[in-house]
mmCIF file of C-alpha atoms in Angstrom:
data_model
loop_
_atom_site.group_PDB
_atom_site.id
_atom_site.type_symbol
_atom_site.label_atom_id
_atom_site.label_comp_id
_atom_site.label_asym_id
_atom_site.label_seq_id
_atom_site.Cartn_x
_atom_site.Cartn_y
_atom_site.Cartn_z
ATOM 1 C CA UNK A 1 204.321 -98.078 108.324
ATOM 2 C CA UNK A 2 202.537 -98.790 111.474
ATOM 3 C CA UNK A 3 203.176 -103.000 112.726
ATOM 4 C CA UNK A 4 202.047 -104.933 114.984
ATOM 5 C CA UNK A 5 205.203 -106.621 116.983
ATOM 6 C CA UNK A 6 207.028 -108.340 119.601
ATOM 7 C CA UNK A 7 208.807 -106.313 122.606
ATOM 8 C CA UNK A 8 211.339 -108.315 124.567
ATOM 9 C CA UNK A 9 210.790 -108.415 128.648
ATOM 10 C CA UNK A 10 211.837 -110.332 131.345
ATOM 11 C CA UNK A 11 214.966 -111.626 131.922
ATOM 12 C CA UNK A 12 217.627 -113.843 130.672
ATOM 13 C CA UNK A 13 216.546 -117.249 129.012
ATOM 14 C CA UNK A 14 213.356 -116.447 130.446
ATOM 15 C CA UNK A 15 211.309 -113.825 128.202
ATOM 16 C CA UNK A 16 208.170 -112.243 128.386
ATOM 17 C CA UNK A 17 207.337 -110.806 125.166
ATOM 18 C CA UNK A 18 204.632 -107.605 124.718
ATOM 19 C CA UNK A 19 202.161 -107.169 121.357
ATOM 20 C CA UNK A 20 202.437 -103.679 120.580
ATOM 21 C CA UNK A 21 201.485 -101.219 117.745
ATOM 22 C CA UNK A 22 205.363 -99.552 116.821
ATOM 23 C CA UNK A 23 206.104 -97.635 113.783
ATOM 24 C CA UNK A 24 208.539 -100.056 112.081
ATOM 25 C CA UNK A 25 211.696 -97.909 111.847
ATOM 26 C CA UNK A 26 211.889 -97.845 115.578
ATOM 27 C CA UNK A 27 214.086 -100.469 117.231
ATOM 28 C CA UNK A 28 212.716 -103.622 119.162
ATOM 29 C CA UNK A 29 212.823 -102.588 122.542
ATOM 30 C CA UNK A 30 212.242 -99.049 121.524
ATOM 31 C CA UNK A 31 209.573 -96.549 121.261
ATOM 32 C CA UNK A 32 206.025 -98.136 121.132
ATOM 33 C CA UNK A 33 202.317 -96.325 119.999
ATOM 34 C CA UNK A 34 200.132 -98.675 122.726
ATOM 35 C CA UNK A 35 200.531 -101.717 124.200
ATOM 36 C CA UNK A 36 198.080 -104.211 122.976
ATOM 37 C CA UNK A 37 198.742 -107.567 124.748
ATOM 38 C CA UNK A 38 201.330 -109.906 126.241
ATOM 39 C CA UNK A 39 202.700 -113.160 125.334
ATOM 40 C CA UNK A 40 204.273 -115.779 127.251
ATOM 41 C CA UNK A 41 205.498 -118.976 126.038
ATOM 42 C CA UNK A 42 208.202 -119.998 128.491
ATOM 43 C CA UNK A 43 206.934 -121.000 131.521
ATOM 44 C CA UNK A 44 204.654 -123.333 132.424
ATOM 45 C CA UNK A 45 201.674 -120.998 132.359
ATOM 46 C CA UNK A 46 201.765 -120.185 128.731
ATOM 47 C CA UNK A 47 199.823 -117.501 128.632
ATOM 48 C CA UNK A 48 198.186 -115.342 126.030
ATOM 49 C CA UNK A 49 196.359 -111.684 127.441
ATOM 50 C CA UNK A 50 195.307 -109.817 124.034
ATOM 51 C CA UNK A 51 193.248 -106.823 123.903
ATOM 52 C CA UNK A 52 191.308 -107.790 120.865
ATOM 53 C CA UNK A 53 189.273 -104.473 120.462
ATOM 54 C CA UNK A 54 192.709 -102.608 120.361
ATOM 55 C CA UNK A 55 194.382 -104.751 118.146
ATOM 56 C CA UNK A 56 190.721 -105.259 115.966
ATOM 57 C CA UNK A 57 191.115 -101.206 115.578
ATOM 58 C CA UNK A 58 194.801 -100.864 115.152
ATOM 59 C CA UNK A 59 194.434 -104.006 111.622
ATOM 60 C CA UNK A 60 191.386 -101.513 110.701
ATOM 61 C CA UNK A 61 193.305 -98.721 110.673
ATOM 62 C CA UNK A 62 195.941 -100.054 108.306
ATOM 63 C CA UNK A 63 198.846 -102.106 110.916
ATOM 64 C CA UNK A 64 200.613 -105.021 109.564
ATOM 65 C CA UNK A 65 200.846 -107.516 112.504
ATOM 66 C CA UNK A 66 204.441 -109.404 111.934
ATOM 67 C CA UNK A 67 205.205 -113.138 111.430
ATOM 68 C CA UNK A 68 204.844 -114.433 114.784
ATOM 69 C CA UNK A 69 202.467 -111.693 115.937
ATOM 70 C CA UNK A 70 200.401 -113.269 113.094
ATOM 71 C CA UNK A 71 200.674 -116.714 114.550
ATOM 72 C CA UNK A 72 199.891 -115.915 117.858
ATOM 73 C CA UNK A 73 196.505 -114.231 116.656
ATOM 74 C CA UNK A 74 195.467 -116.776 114.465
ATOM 75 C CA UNK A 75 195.921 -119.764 117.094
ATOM 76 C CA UNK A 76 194.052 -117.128 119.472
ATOM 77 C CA UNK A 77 190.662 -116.781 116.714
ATOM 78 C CA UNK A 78 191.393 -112.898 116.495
ATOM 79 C CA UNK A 79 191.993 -113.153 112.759
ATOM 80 C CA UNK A 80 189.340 -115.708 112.623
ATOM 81 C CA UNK A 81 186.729 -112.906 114.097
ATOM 82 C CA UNK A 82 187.899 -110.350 112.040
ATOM 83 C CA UNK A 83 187.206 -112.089 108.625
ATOM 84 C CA UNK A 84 183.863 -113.380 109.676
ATOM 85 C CA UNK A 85 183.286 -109.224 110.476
ATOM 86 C CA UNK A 86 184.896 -108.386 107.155
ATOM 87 C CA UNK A 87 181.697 -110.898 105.173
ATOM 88 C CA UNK A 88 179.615 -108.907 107.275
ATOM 89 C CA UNK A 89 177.777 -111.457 110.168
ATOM 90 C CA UNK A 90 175.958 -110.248 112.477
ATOM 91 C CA UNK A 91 176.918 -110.568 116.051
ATOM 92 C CA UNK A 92 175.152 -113.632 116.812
ATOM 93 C CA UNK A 93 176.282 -115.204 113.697
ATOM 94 C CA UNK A 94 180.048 -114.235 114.720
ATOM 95 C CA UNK A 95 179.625 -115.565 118.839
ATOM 96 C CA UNK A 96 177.795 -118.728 117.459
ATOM 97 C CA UNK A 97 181.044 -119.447 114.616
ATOM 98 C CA UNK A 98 183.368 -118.698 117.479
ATOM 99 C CA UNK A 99 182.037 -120.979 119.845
ATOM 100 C CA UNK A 100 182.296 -123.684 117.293
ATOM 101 C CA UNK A 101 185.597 -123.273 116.424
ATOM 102 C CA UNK A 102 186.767 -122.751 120.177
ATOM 103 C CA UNK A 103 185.233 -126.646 120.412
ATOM 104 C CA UNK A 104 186.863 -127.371 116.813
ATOM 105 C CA UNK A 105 190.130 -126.418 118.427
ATOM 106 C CA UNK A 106 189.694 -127.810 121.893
ATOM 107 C CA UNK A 107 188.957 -131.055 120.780
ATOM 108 C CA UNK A 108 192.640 -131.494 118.545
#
């Protein structure tokens, strides 16, 4: 099975974790299919770099994303996007529901 998962960088007490598409009997830190984004919660940047067409194609194609991998894309509107595709809007429809909930979520 094909997942969507967390690879441990950096260094000690200070990791840098990349999203990437692994077959799920491979280890961790071991042999990945593509990288697909990178996640970093530590520092005082906090940032979030996703490649959402990649990762769009890879839950198409049949990848489970994990727990937190989950998390991370549904605070980040990727699931969000990809059930509005799943009903079937159009473009417009999708970029006009985004916006909203991009405001939704900026004003909490």
């Amino acid at each position: 099975m094909i997942k969507i998962r967390l690879q441990r960088k950096g260094r000690i007490r200070r990791p840098i974790y990349h999203i990437v598409v692994a077959d799920s009997r491979s280890p961790r830190d071991g042999r990945i299919i593509e990288q697909v984004g990178r996640f970093d919660g530590v520092t005082e940047k906090k940032e979030t770099i996703l490649n959402v067409d990649r990762i769009m194609y890879w839950l198409d194609t049949g990848a489970q994303p994990t727990d937190s991998v989950r998390k991370i894309l549904r605070t980040e509107g990727v699931l969000y996007k990809r059930h509005l595709k799943m009903w079937g809007k159009s473009d417009e429809e999708i970029a006009a529901a985004m916006e909203e909930w991009q405001a939704y979520r900026d004003s909490k």
